Short mmCIF file of C-alpha atoms in Angstrom, two decimals:
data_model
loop_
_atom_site.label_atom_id
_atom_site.label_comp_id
_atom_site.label_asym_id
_atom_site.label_seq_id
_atom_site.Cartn_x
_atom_site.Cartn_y
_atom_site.Cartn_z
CA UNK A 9 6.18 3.82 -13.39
CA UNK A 10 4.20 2.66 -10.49
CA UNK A 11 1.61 0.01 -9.68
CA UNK A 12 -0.93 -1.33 -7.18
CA UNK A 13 0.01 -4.45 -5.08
CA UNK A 14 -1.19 -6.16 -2.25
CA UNK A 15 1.34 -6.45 0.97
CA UNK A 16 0.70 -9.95 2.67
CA UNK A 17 2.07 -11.20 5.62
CA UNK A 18 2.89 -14.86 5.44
CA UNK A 19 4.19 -17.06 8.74
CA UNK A 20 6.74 -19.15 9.03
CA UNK A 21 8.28 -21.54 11.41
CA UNK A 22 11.59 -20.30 12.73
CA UNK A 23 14.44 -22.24 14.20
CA UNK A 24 14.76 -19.85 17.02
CA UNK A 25 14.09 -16.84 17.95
CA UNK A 26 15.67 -13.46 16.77
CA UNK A 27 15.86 -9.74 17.49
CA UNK A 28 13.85 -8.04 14.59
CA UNK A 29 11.19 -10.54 13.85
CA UNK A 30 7.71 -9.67 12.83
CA UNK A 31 4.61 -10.95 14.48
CA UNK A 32 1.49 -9.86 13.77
CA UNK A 33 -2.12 -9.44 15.48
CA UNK A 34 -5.21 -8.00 15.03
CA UNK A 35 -5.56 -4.51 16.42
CA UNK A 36 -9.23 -3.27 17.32
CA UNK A 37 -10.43 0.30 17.47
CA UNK A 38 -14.03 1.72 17.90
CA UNK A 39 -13.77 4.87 15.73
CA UNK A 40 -17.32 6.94 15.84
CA UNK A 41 -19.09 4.25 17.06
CA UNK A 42 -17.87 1.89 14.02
CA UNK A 43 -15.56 -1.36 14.99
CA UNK A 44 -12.48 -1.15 12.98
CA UNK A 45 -9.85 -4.03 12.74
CA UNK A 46 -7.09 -4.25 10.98
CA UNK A 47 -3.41 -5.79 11.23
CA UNK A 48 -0.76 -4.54 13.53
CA UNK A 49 3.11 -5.53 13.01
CA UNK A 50 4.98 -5.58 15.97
CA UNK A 51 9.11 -6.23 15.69
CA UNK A 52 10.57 -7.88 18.24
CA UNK A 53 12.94 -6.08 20.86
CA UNK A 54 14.07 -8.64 23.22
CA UNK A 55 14.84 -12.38 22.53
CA UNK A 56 12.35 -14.07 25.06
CA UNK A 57 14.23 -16.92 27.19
CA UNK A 58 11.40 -19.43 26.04
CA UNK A 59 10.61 -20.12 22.52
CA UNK A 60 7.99 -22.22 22.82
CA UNK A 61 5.52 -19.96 25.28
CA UNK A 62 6.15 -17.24 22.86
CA UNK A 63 4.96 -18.54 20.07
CA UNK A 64 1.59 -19.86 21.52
CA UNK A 65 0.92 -16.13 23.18
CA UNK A 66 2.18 -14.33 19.82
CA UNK A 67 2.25 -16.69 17.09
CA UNK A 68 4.77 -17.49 14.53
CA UNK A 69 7.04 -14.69 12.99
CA UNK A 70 5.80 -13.51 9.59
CA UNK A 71 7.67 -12.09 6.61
CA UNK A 72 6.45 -9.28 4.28
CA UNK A 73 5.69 -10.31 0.10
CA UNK A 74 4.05 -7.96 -2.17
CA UNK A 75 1.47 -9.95 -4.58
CA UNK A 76 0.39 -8.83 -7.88
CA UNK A 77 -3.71 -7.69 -7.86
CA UNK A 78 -5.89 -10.59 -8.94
CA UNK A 79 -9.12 -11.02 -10.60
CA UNK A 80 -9.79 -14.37 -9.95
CA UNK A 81 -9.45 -14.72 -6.16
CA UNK A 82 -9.27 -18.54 -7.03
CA UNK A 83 -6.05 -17.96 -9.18
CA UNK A 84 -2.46 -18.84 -7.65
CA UNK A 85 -0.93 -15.39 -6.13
CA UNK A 86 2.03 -14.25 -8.39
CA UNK A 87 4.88 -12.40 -5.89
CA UNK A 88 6.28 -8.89 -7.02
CA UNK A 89 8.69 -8.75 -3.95
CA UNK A 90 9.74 -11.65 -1.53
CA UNK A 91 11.00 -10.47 2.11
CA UNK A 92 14.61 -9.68 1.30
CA UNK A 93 13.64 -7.83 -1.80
CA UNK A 94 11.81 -4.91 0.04
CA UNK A 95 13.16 -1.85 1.01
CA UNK A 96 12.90 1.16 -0.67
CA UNK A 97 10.14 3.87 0.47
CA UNK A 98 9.56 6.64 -2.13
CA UNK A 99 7.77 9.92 0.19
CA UNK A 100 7.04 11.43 -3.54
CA UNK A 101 8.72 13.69 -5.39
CA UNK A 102 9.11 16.19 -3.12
CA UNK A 103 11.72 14.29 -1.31
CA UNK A 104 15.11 13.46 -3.57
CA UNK A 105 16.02 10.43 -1.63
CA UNK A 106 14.51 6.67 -0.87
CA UNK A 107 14.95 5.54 2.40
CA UNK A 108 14.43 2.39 4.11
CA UNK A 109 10.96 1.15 4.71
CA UNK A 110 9.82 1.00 8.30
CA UNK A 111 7.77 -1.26 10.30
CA UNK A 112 5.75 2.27 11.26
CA UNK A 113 5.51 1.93 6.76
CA UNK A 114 4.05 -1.19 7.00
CA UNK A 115 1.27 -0.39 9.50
CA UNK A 116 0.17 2.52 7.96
CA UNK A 117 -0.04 0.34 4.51
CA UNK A 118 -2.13 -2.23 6.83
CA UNK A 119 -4.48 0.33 8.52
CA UNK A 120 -5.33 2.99 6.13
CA UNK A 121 -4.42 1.55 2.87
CA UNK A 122 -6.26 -1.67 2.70
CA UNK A 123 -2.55 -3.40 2.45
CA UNK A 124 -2.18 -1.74 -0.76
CA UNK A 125 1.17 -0.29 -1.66
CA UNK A 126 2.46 1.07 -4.99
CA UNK A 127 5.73 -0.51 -6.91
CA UNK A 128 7.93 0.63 -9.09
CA UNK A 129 8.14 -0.97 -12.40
CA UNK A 130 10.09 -1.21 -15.96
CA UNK A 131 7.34 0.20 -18.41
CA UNK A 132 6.36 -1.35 -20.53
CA UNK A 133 8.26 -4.61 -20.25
CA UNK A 134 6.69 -7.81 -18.72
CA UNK A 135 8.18 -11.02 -17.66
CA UNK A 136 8.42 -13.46 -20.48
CA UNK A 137 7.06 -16.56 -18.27
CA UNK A 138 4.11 -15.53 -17.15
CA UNK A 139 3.67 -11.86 -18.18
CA UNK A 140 3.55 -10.02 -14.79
CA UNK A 141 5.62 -6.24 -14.60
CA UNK A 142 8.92 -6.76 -14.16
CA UNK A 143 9.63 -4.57 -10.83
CA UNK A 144 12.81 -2.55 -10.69
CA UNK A 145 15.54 -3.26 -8.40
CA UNK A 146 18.17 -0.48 -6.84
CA UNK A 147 21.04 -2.66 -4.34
CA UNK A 148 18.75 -5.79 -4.89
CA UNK A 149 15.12 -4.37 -3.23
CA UNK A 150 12.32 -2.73 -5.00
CA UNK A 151 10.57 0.65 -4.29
CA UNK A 152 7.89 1.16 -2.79
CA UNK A 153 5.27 4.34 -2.08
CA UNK A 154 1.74 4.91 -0.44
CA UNK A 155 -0.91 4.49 -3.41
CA UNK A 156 -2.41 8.19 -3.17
CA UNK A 157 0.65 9.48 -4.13
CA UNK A 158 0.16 11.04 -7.82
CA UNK A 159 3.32 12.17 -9.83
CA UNK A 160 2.83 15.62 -11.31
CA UNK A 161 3.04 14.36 -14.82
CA UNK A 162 -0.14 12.66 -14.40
CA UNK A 163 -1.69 16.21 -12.97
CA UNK A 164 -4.05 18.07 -15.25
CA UNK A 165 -2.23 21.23 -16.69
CA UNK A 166 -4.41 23.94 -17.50
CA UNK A 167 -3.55 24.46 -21.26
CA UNK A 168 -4.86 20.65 -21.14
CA UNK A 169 -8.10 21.56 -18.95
CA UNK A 170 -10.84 23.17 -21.58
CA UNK A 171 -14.86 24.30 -21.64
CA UNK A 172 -15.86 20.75 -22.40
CA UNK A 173 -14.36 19.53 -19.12
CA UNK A 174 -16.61 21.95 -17.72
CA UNK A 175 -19.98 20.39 -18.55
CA UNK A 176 -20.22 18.31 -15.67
CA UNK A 177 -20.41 20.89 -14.03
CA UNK A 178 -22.99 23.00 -15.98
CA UNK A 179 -26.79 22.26 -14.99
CA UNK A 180 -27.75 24.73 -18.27
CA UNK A 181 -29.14 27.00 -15.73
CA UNK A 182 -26.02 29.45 -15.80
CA UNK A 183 -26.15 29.45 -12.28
CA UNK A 184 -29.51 31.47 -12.06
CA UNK A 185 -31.72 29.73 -9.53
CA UNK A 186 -35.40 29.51 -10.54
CA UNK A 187 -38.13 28.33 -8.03
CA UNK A 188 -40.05 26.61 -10.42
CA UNK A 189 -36.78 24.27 -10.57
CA UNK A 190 -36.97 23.77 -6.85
CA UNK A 191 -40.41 22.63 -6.34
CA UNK A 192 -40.97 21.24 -2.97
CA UNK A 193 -44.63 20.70 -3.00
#
């Protein structure tokens, strides 16, 4: 079974400097007129020569956590995943095999998903401390998937689909269009 979380970035000061850290910034985009901004993970190629005068044009690193949703914005963030715990993407069941997640993953989650993501969990089982899902772990990391994704046992079948599903749909005209129901004056 899957879930909505929230993937949050969260800096941190390094000791140096290393091939493979994420740094983040905030990538603008006019889109029909409509300024859109969103978060843009960038993993770094090259080990700069100076640490120092990289961090003040990039910022520190960050590291990827998934956070349980939360109703009270005020309430302390409970973690699903911590950094070394994610890395499993699930392209649906189409696909037989996970595969690692991406940093190409984790700006798409940032850009068109709101940094939502979908986790796999035990069903029905919660942890006994403070009574968040317990997420499921293959070779220590969870699995992860885009939240549009819908398995087929949660489609509609249509031995399940009946008249009364209908209705919503019905206007009681029977589809016969009457001007009298149209009046424009």
């Amino acid at each position: 079974m899957f879930i909505d979380c929230k993937l949050v970035l969260k800096s941190y000061v390094p000791e140096k400097l290393e091939k493979g850290m994420w740094f983040v910034r905030v990538k603008t985009e006019v889109i029909y007129g409509n300024k859109q901004e969103y978060l843009h993970v960038s993993e770094l190629d090259v080990v700069p020569r100076n640490m120092d005068t990289h961090l003040v044009e990039y910022g520190y690193p960050v590291q990827p956590y998934l956070v349980y949703p939360m109703i009270n914005p005020d309430d302390t963030e409970v973690i699903a995943a911590t950094p070394d715990q994610i890395g499993w993407w699930d392209e649906g069941e189409h696909v037989d095999d996970l595969r690692d997640i991406t940093v190409k993953d984790i700006n798409n989650i940032l850009e068109w998903d709101n940094s939502m993501v979908q986790i796999e969990i035990l069903d029905d089982e919660e942890d006994e401390e403070d009574g968040t899902p317990i997420p499921i772990l293959h070779y220590d990391k969870v699995t992860l998937r885009d939240v549009h994704t819908v398995d087929s046992d949660e489609w509609i079948d249509e031995d399940e689909w009946d008249e009364d599903d209908e209705d919503y749909l019905d206007d009681g005209d029977d589809d016969v269009w009457d001007a009298e129901d149209h009046n424009t004056e």
